[in-house]
Amino acid sequence: MRTFMRILSAEQIKMSRSYIWVLLLVSPAISVVIGALADVTEGTTGGITWQILLGVMAMAHSMLFLPVLSGIFAALICRSEHSDGGWKQLLALPVTRGTVYLAKFAMIMLLLAAVQLLFLGALLGVGLFRGAEGAVPWGKLAASLFGGWFACLPLAALQLAVSQRWTSFGAPLALNVSLTIPNMLVANSADYGPYYPWLQPMLAMSPMSYYGDETFGAFNLPLASLMIVVTGSLVLFLAAGFISFRRKAV
Amino acid sequence: MNETVIKTSDLRKVYRGRAAVEHLNLNIGRGEIYGFLGPNGAGKTTTIRMLLGLIKPTSGNIEVFGRELRSHKLDILRKVGSLVESPSYYGHLTAVENLEAIRRIIGVPKGRIAEVLDIVSLTGEEKRPVKGFSLGMKQRLGIAAALLGGPELLILDEPTNGLDPSGIQEIRSLIKRLPAEQGITVLVSSHLLSEVEQMADTVGIIRQGQMVYQDSIAHLQQQAAGDLRLALSEPEAALDLAKRRGCGGELREGRLILPRMNDARVALLVKELVENGHAVYRVEEHRQSLEEFFLQVVEGGAS
């Protein structure tokens, strides 16, 4: 555990002076623009609600940015090791490969957690600015943000698995994007949507009643089934990456 | 007294059916500077990567500090500093940040960073991003990183590669200083004999993945020192005479081969041979440079 924290703290150093911090802001910033401009009061009598605002702002964030960012963070975290012999220096230190791998994974998830917190800030800011009705539904927001983050676990695991294996920076990202783009189609499918890992962040984050019709596409799933898909793919991807990393010839 | 620090037995690594390292028995004693010598592609780096647990041997055994690497990897690596192949660094970070990233993992005091930077003479450059460093500076940073944990064993793979002559000189004197000052054992690989000759106490020569020579530098120099060759009418009688005079020697291809001796002794011996009725056709000194000897060993002609 101590080694784990030490590697994590070393990872932090490696990320300083990189653009990774800018990436944290991209999605929340775009969400602010979407949230500020969206016309969501059409057809309703009252003003904007927190629920609707969350639905509007989380759409692009959870369908596109969260999956893509999982891939970018994974690729960035491995790139510094690939580019100038970092792996051999790191793995010749008194650390186990398992600890290194888990620390890298934890770092990706910490970055995604930071993105979620910034997104929460953006949501609260827009909500207060536009005078959303009622008290802030903390419970709902927390569930949505945590759910979205949790659903990123398998994506990050897969991306870390391919990023540690492929020395190219672009290839894992290309894979990531090509797996994320189908989200737009898969989201409409009640058959495939529930089982498509890249769609899970969106399913986990969106307030169900956003579409009014609760049977629309894959959106009517109970949280429990989402979590089974997420946990299952997490175990699979993380184990595959872990085994591959332990066997990696450096 | 002479404790073994690295000992490999029958080490073997096969890549896609081709043996990169085979039947390798390294033996490195404490406080030694061991020169690991061989042409490029002979298996030096492969061996070093196995010693550090970066790759797994196909078969064979590695013991470091008297313990098996396989089961005591972390305890062993805690006492080892290494620089494998080209130097490793994070280009966007400064020299200090690079060392700090390692320091946080191995948990040595912060002051150690300034110390190692001073040892490799990088003081004054520590605040610049490493991507702007020359190869020599990166190399020195790599050595600084290897020294950071205060290792008992330092493994340096071609540490002077790409350095200018003054840089080579600096690294060389640094390496030579380490065992004396801090009791560090050093394994240094090189494809240059002259370099190993100037640093190492013991040399191991590897060729096509196999150890072809392992002994002290002094012994190597002795073997390569050359000899005196005499062609005469009655070599056997001459050998007897030489032996009586305490010159040793042997017969090879009808010639009397004597170990090197000084001019006066050569003159005396020739005079006596002539006085004893031998016809001396030729007296030649055969000198083999260390370089020739090395090539001979490396090309497989060595006995």
XYZ file of C-alpha atoms in Angstrom:
553
model
C 0.000 0.000 0.000
C 2.823 2.357 0.799
C 4.492 1.607 -2.509
C 1.169 2.200 -4.211
C 0.887 5.690 -2.716
C 4.483 6.384 -3.610
C 3.994 5.434 -7.228
C 0.850 7.531 -7.305
C 2.755 10.499 -6.015
C 5.471 9.893 -8.618
C 2.769 9.785 -11.293
C 1.641 13.180 -10.123
C 5.100 14.597 -10.752
C 5.194 13.085 -14.214
C 1.942 14.785 -15.051
C 3.059 18.223 -14.026
C 4.041 20.414 -16.957
C 1.787 18.467 -19.285
C -1.471 19.401 -20.942
C -3.391 16.895 -18.915
C -4.742 19.620 -16.648
C -6.234 21.453 -19.591
C -8.060 18.290 -20.602
C -9.826 18.201 -17.260
C -11.545 21.453 -18.120
C -12.670 20.747 -21.667
C -15.844 18.831 -20.994
C -17.111 20.930 -18.065
C -16.473 24.075 -20.120
C -18.444 22.753 -23.087
C -21.197 21.623 -20.730
C -21.448 25.140 -19.391
C -22.017 26.469 -22.900
C -24.622 23.784 -23.632
C -26.347 24.344 -20.309
C -26.378 28.095 -20.672
C -27.781 28.100 -24.184
C -30.158 25.151 -24.165
C -33.808 25.996 -24.547
C -35.373 23.444 -22.273
C -38.473 25.227 -21.088
C -40.362 24.666 -24.291
C -43.602 22.848 -23.674
C -43.387 23.149 -19.938
C -45.097 25.716 -17.896
C -42.532 26.307 -15.263
C -38.869 27.255 -15.423
C -35.876 25.001 -15.767
C -35.424 22.174 -13.291
C -32.209 20.646 -11.992
C -33.218 17.336 -13.473
C -33.613 18.752 -16.958
C -30.410 20.732 -16.671
C -28.512 17.604 -15.640
C -29.987 15.719 -18.583
C -29.016 18.420 -21.048
C -25.546 19.035 -19.730
C -24.654 15.401 -19.106
C -25.589 14.310 -22.625
C -22.406 15.182 -24.553
C -20.327 14.868 -21.406
C -21.309 11.292 -20.682
C -21.875 9.993 -24.185
C -18.734 11.417 -25.723
C -16.293 13.091 -23.384
C -16.125 10.650 -20.490
C -15.358 7.609 -22.689
C -12.912 9.556 -24.833
C -11.181 11.079 -21.829
C -10.755 7.639 -20.254
C -8.788 6.716 -23.357
C -6.794 9.932 -23.524
C -5.787 9.778 -19.864
C -4.723 6.147 -20.230
C -2.700 6.936 -23.330
C -1.052 9.975 -21.732
C -0.160 8.054 -18.614
C 1.627 5.438 -20.695
C 3.123 7.770 -23.248
C 5.752 9.246 -20.955
C 6.891 5.705 -20.164
C 6.936 4.555 -23.777
C 8.687 7.528 -25.282
C 12.061 7.526 -23.537
C 12.559 4.245 -21.771
C 10.442 5.053 -18.749
C 9.176 1.518 -18.313
C 12.584 -0.035 -17.859
C 13.601 2.614 -15.374
C 10.352 2.366 -13.458
C 10.192 -1.424 -13.393
C 13.830 -1.806 -12.343
C 12.897 0.028 -9.135
C 11.766 -1.995 -6.125
C 8.127 -2.103 -7.193
C 5.922 -4.940 -8.317
C 4.323 -4.732 -11.698
C 0.921 -5.211 -10.161
C 1.338 -2.159 -7.951
C 2.557 -0.065 -10.865
C -0.384 -1.154 -12.970
C -2.947 -0.460 -10.292
C -1.392 2.917 -9.516
C -1.616 3.876 -13.183
C -5.228 2.744 -13.232
C -5.977 4.678 -10.066
C -4.426 7.778 -11.596
C -6.761 7.596 -14.584
C -9.743 7.206 -12.286
C -8.591 10.122 -10.132
C -8.389 12.307 -13.194
C -11.873 11.220 -14.229
C -13.117 11.951 -10.730
C -11.662 15.429 -11.040
C -13.520 15.840 -14.324
C -16.752 14.798 -12.620
C -16.220 17.294 -9.807
C -15.543 20.061 -12.282
C -18.662 19.023 -14.149
C -20.613 19.280 -10.899
C -19.229 22.779 -10.459
C -20.322 23.655 -13.979
C -23.787 22.247 -13.376
C -24.235 24.116 -10.107
C -22.978 27.312 -11.693
C -25.361 27.128 -14.648
C -28.255 26.051 -12.420
C -27.809 28.962 -10.057
C -27.252 31.369 -12.930
C -30.411 30.278 -14.711
C -32.349 30.036 -11.480
C -33.208 26.357 -11.514
C -36.275 25.520 -9.509
C -36.151 24.080 -6.058
C -33.342 22.955 -3.856
C -30.276 21.333 -5.332
C -31.061 17.586 -5.509
C -27.728 16.502 -4.033
C -28.614 12.856 -3.834
C -29.588 12.625 -7.484
C -26.574 14.589 -8.631
C -24.205 12.511 -6.546
C -25.707 9.294 -7.893
C -25.435 10.539 -11.445
C -21.843 11.741 -11.104
C -20.696 8.669 -9.248
C -22.548 6.401 -11.655
C -20.896 8.045 -14.642
C -17.487 7.761 -13.025
C -18.060 4.162 -12.019
C -19.159 3.268 -15.535
C -15.826 4.586 -16.818
C -13.890 1.962 -14.844
C -14.009 -0.752 -17.536
C -13.269 1.755 -20.301
C -10.212 3.006 -18.454
C -9.167 -0.578 -17.780
C -9.358 -1.514 -21.450
C -7.599 1.645 -22.543
C -4.812 1.115 -20.022
C -4.476 -2.452 -21.241
C -3.956 -1.410 -24.847
C -1.952 1.707 -24.034
C 0.648 -0.164 -22.003
C 0.938 -2.688 -24.824
C 1.027 -0.413 -27.870
C 3.905 1.999 -28.020
C 1.976 4.173 -30.417
C 0.082 7.035 -28.861
C -2.514 7.297 -31.604
C -3.587 3.679 -31.945
C -5.237 3.301 -28.521
C -6.993 6.619 -29.062
C -8.247 5.565 -32.461
C -9.602 2.381 -30.924
C -11.171 4.388 -28.149
C -12.886 6.849 -30.450
C -14.104 4.165 -32.799
C -15.682 2.377 -29.851
C -17.231 5.567 -28.528
C -18.777 6.880 -31.739
C -21.295 4.008 -32.024
C -22.771 5.276 -28.742
C -25.025 7.549 -30.753
C -26.614 4.573 -32.453
C -26.407 2.063 -29.668
C -28.147 4.486 -27.312
C -31.306 4.029 -29.333
C -31.233 0.282 -29.094
C -32.952 -1.452 -26.259
C -31.258 -4.688 -27.326
C -27.628 -3.670 -27.460
C -27.526 -0.507 -25.385
C -27.594 -2.212 -22.011
C -24.574 -4.351 -22.849
C -22.351 -1.864 -24.613
C -19.687 -0.742 -22.116
C -19.010 2.564 -23.842
C -22.593 3.600 -23.433
C -22.738 2.863 -19.724
C -21.457 6.250 -18.516
C -24.327 7.884 -20.337
C -26.905 5.444 -19.079
C -25.609 5.849 -15.571
C -25.570 9.630 -15.678
C -28.824 10.524 -17.352
C -31.878 11.121 -15.232
C -34.322 8.508 -16.474
C -37.270 10.753 -16.858
C -35.464 13.149 -19.137
C -37.102 11.606 -22.173
C -40.441 11.479 -20.509
C -41.041 8.115 -22.076
C -39.204 5.775 -19.821
C -39.117 2.930 -22.299
C -37.047 4.827 -24.816
C -34.064 2.849 -26.070
C -31.745 1.618 -23.409
C -32.674 4.264 -20.893
C -35.176 2.337 -18.888
C -32.707 0.036 -17.240
C -32.474 -0.363 -13.535
C -29.164 0.760 -12.105
C -28.418 -2.745 -10.886
C -28.207 -4.211 -14.375
C -25.937 -1.393 -15.502
C -23.629 -2.147 -12.651
C -23.476 -5.818 -13.567
C -22.411 -4.982 -17.114
C -19.912 -2.451 -15.808
C -18.443 -4.709 -13.160
C -18.274 -7.651 -15.522
C -16.423 -5.778 -18.236
C -14.199 -4.132 -15.621
C -13.056 -7.462 -14.263
C -12.439 -8.781 -17.758
C -10.494 -5.776 -19.067
C -8.541 -5.159 -15.895
C -7.496 -8.792 -15.592
C -6.472 -8.953 -19.262
C -4.385 -5.786 -18.957
C -2.899 -6.859 -15.661
C -1.783 -10.224 -16.981
C -0.412 -8.711 -20.149
C 1.517 -6.096 -18.164
C 3.004 -8.663 -15.838
C 4.303 -10.595 -18.801
C 5.501 -7.539 -20.642
C 9.122 -7.749 -21.721
C 10.694 -4.402 -20.953
C 35.947 -12.812 2.038
C 35.260 -12.420 -1.651
C 31.517 -12.575 -1.477
C 29.620 -13.137 -4.711
C 27.184 -10.405 -5.652
C 25.892 -11.705 -8.964
C 25.881 -15.333 -9.895
C 24.018 -16.751 -12.829
C 23.897 -20.417 -13.629
C 23.176 -21.686 -17.078
C 21.185 -18.590 -17.886
C 19.339 -18.808 -21.157
C 16.986 -16.553 -23.059
C 15.361 -17.581 -26.289
C 13.641 -15.096 -28.583
C 11.529 -16.658 -31.303
C 13.601 -19.802 -31.439
C 16.895 -17.943 -31.441
C 18.996 -18.043 -28.292
C 20.031 -14.506 -27.374
C 21.803 -15.739 -24.261
C 22.904 -19.283 -23.599
C 24.712 -21.168 -20.817
C 25.716 -17.915 -19.250
C 27.532 -18.170 -15.944
C 28.333 -14.768 -14.568
C 30.308 -14.491 -11.384
C 30.802 -11.094 -9.884
C 32.410 -10.483 -6.506
C 31.703 -7.675 -4.079
C 33.540 -4.412 -4.648
C 34.551 -5.471 -8.114
C 34.237 -3.511 -11.306
C 33.143 -6.129 -13.753
C 33.499 -5.273 -17.414
C 30.904 -7.031 -19.499
C 32.364 -6.981 -22.932
C 31.046 -8.052 -26.287
C 30.143 -6.807 -29.724
C 26.744 -5.222 -30.264
C 24.004 -7.797 -30.276
C 26.021 -10.341 -28.312
C 23.442 -10.487 -25.538
C 24.794 -7.974 -23.031
C 21.615 -5.945 -22.726
C 19.460 -9.073 -22.706
C 21.522 -10.392 -19.801
C 21.289 -7.112 -17.932
C 17.531 -6.958 -18.421
C 17.279 -10.441 -16.963
C 19.407 -9.421 -13.994
C 16.976 -6.591 -13.304
C 13.879 -8.721 -13.716
C 12.745 -6.729 -16.735
C 12.510 -9.898 -18.771
C 12.217 -13.470 -17.616
C 14.940 -15.981 -18.431
C 13.825 -18.927 -20.526
C 15.779 -21.119 -18.153
C 18.621 -20.911 -15.687
C 19.025 -19.207 -12.393
C 20.026 -15.763 -11.172
C 21.316 -15.043 -7.703
C 22.002 -11.523 -6.533
C 23.430 -10.850 -3.062
C 23.216 -14.583 -2.541
C 19.467 -14.727 -2.990
C 17.370 -15.900 -5.841
C 16.120 -13.060 -7.979
C 12.854 -14.792 -8.753
C 11.697 -14.961 -5.157
C 13.436 -11.907 -3.645
C 13.100 -9.426 -6.486
C 12.032 -6.392 -4.485
C 14.602 -6.832 -1.725
C 17.295 -7.181 -4.345
C 16.180 -4.267 -6.506
C 16.161 -2.028 -3.453
C 19.947 -2.341 -3.412
C 20.499 -2.057 -7.141
C 20.857 1.032 -9.304
C 20.669 0.627 -13.032
C 20.969 2.293 -16.370
C 19.788 0.085 -19.201
C 20.625 0.868 -22.802
C 19.755 4.419 -23.708
C 19.036 6.654 -20.734
C 15.449 6.801 -19.504
C 13.921 10.161 -18.787
C 10.732 12.184 -18.884
C 11.526 14.857 -21.442
C 9.031 17.472 -20.311
C 10.358 17.407 -16.758
C 13.512 19.007 -15.430
C 16.432 16.980 -14.140
C 15.308 17.534 -10.552
C 11.721 16.522 -11.308
C 12.951 13.402 -13.078
C 14.903 12.412 -10.013
C 12.051 13.430 -7.739
C 9.703 11.032 -9.546
C 12.109 8.201 -8.717
C 12.870 9.500 -5.250
C 9.193 9.398 -4.327
C 9.087 5.718 -5.173
C 12.267 4.620 -3.467
C 11.782 6.986 -0.557
C 15.256 8.401 0.035
C 15.787 11.832 1.623
C 15.257 14.844 -0.633
C 18.824 16.027 -0.168
C 20.011 12.982 -2.068
C 18.920 14.602 -5.361
C 21.403 17.449 -5.033
C 24.069 14.956 -4.020
C 23.713 12.752 -7.071
C 23.430 15.743 -9.385
C 26.715 16.895 -7.953
C 28.315 13.482 -8.405
C 27.516 13.499 -12.124
C 28.282 17.245 -12.469
C 24.822 18.312 -13.526
C 24.543 20.992 -10.875
C 23.454 24.193 -12.582
C 21.411 22.368 -15.231
C 18.829 20.912 -12.892
C 16.062 23.389 -13.701
C 15.997 22.804 -17.458
C 13.623 20.376 -19.169
C 15.559 17.241 -19.957
C 14.422 17.116 -23.595
C 16.865 19.980 -24.220
C 19.780 18.025 -22.763
C 22.592 16.629 -24.849
C 22.918 12.846 -24.982
C 25.858 13.037 -22.611
C 23.832 15.006 -20.085
C 20.933 12.577 -20.350
C 23.394 9.772 -19.810
C 24.736 11.464 -16.700
C 21.208 12.054 -15.468
C 20.600 8.337 -15.954
C 23.632 7.557 -13.838
C 22.426 10.035 -11.225
C 19.094 8.201 -11.172
C 20.912 4.901 -10.756
C 22.885 6.302 -7.819
C 19.891 7.939 -6.163
C 19.004 5.043 -3.906
C 22.563 4.570 -2.682
C 22.869 1.167 -4.327
C 25.246 -1.612 -3.345
C 25.268 -2.844 -6.899
C 25.333 -0.585 -9.904
C 24.461 -1.995 -13.303
C 25.407 0.285 -16.154
C 24.712 -0.731 -19.717
C 27.015 1.089 -22.122
C 27.216 4.171 -19.905
C 29.655 6.015 -22.127
C 27.753 5.465 -25.344
C 27.414 8.713 -27.253
C 29.546 10.717 -24.889
C 32.353 13.004 -25.995
C 35.898 12.164 -24.888
C 35.812 14.403 -21.837
C 32.449 12.973 -20.851
C 33.796 9.451 -21.247
C 36.751 10.368 -19.076
C 34.439 11.785 -16.423
C 32.162 8.772 -16.310
C 35.127 6.459 -16.266
C 36.756 8.137 -13.312
C 33.389 8.248 -11.569
C 32.911 4.525 -12.032
C 36.421 3.788 -10.854
C 35.870 5.862 -7.750
C 32.675 4.162 -6.648
C 33.955 0.816 -5.354
C 36.792 2.449 -3.466
C 34.713 5.192 -1.896
C 31.408 3.533 -1.279
C 32.032 -0.178 -1.577
C 29.738 -0.420 -4.580
C 30.004 -3.332 -6.950
C 29.766 -2.229 -10.559
C 28.720 -4.193 -13.600
C 29.501 -2.119 -16.647
C 28.902 -3.304 -20.176
C 30.681 -2.059 -23.231
C 31.568 -3.082 -26.728
C 34.920 -1.344 -26.429
C 37.794 -3.289 -25.006
C 39.883 -0.203 -24.307
C 37.136 1.144 -22.124
C 36.700 -1.994 -20.079
C 40.455 -2.343 -19.819
C 40.710 1.057 -18.224
C 37.938 0.574 -15.703
C 37.401 -3.036 -14.856
C 39.104 -5.494 -12.527
C 37.424 -8.481 -14.070
C 36.212 -8.961 -17.570
C 33.607 -11.232 -19.027
C 33.514 -11.510 -22.782
C 30.275 -12.582 -24.364
C 29.872 -13.716 -27.932
C 26.620 -14.747 -29.550
C 25.010 -15.086 -26.167
C 27.750 -17.218 -24.667
C 30.482 -16.352 -22.248
C 33.768 -17.034 -23.961
C 36.151 -15.557 -21.439
C 35.866 -14.607 -17.795
C 38.878 -13.674 -15.754
C 40.785 -10.772 -14.301
C 42.006 -7.990 -16.542
C 45.552 -8.707 -15.390
C 45.233 -12.271 -16.592
C 43.806 -11.096 -19.870
C 46.727 -8.748 -20.352
C 49.129 -11.503 -19.510
C 47.568 -13.849 -22.008
C 47.769 -11.243 -24.663
C 51.257 -10.153 -23.734
C 52.994 -12.007 -26.536
C 56.039 -14.190 -26.673
C 59.421 -14.813 -28.220
C 59.692 -17.249 -31.105
C 62.919 -18.879 -32.174
C 63.478 -20.924 -35.266
C 66.540 -23.134 -34.853
C 68.240 -26.242 -36.160
C 67.588 -28.450 -33.116
C 64.576 -27.135 -31.288
C 64.326 -29.966 -28.753
C 67.856 -29.602 -27.522
C 67.333 -25.853 -27.478
C 64.240 -26.261 -25.315
C 66.250 -28.292 -22.838
C 68.829 -25.588 -22.719
C 66.235 -22.874 -22.295
C 64.647 -24.812 -19.466
C 67.995 -25.223 -17.777
C 68.400 -21.491 -17.953
C 65.009 -21.087 -16.298
C 63.287 -19.611 -19.308
C 60.445 -22.101 -19.486
C 58.990 -22.284 -22.936
C 57.553 -24.882 -25.226
C 57.744 -26.197 -28.751
C 55.125 -25.261 -31.258
C 55.296 -26.117 -34.939
C 58.977 -26.814 -34.642
C 59.674 -23.485 -33.068
C 60.803 -22.672 -29.618
C 58.279 -20.399 -27.964
C 59.475 -18.548 -24.916
C 57.661 -16.151 -22.664
C 58.646 -12.522 -22.957
C 61.926 -11.558 -21.326
C 64.158 -8.553 -21.287
C 66.778 -7.781 -23.922
C 69.762 -8.843 -21.844
C 68.307 -12.262 -21.222
C 67.424 -12.696 -24.871
C 70.985 -11.781 -25.864
C 72.442 -14.183 -23.308
C 70.192 -17.023 -24.366
C 70.941 -16.564 -28.067
C 74.635 -16.429 -27.336
C 74.502 -19.663 -25.387
C 72.460 -21.354 -28.073
C 75.000 -20.378 -30.690
C 77.870 -21.481 -28.462
C 76.159 -24.862 -28.046
C 76.158 -25.392 -31.745
C 72.573 -24.419 -32.598
C 71.955 -22.616 -35.809
C 69.573 -19.789 -34.971
C 67.557 -18.900 -38.019
C 65.156 -16.387 -36.597
C 64.393 -14.632 -33.343
C 61.028 -12.997 -33.475
C 58.957 -11.270 -30.944
C 55.327 -11.961 -31.412
C 53.144 -9.362 -29.838
C 49.473 -9.683 -29.756
C 47.659 -6.594 -28.751
C 44.815 -6.909 -26.315
C 42.613 -5.802 -29.151
C 43.765 -8.724 -31.300
C 43.252 -11.079 -28.445
C 39.774 -9.732 -27.928
C 38.920 -10.121 -31.582
C 40.307 -13.597 -31.552
C 38.155 -14.457 -28.567
C 35.111 -12.782 -30.016
C 35.503 -14.394 -33.392
C 35.648 -17.767 -31.761
C 39.294 -18.622 -32.259
C 40.227 -18.510 -28.620
C 41.252 -21.593 -26.784
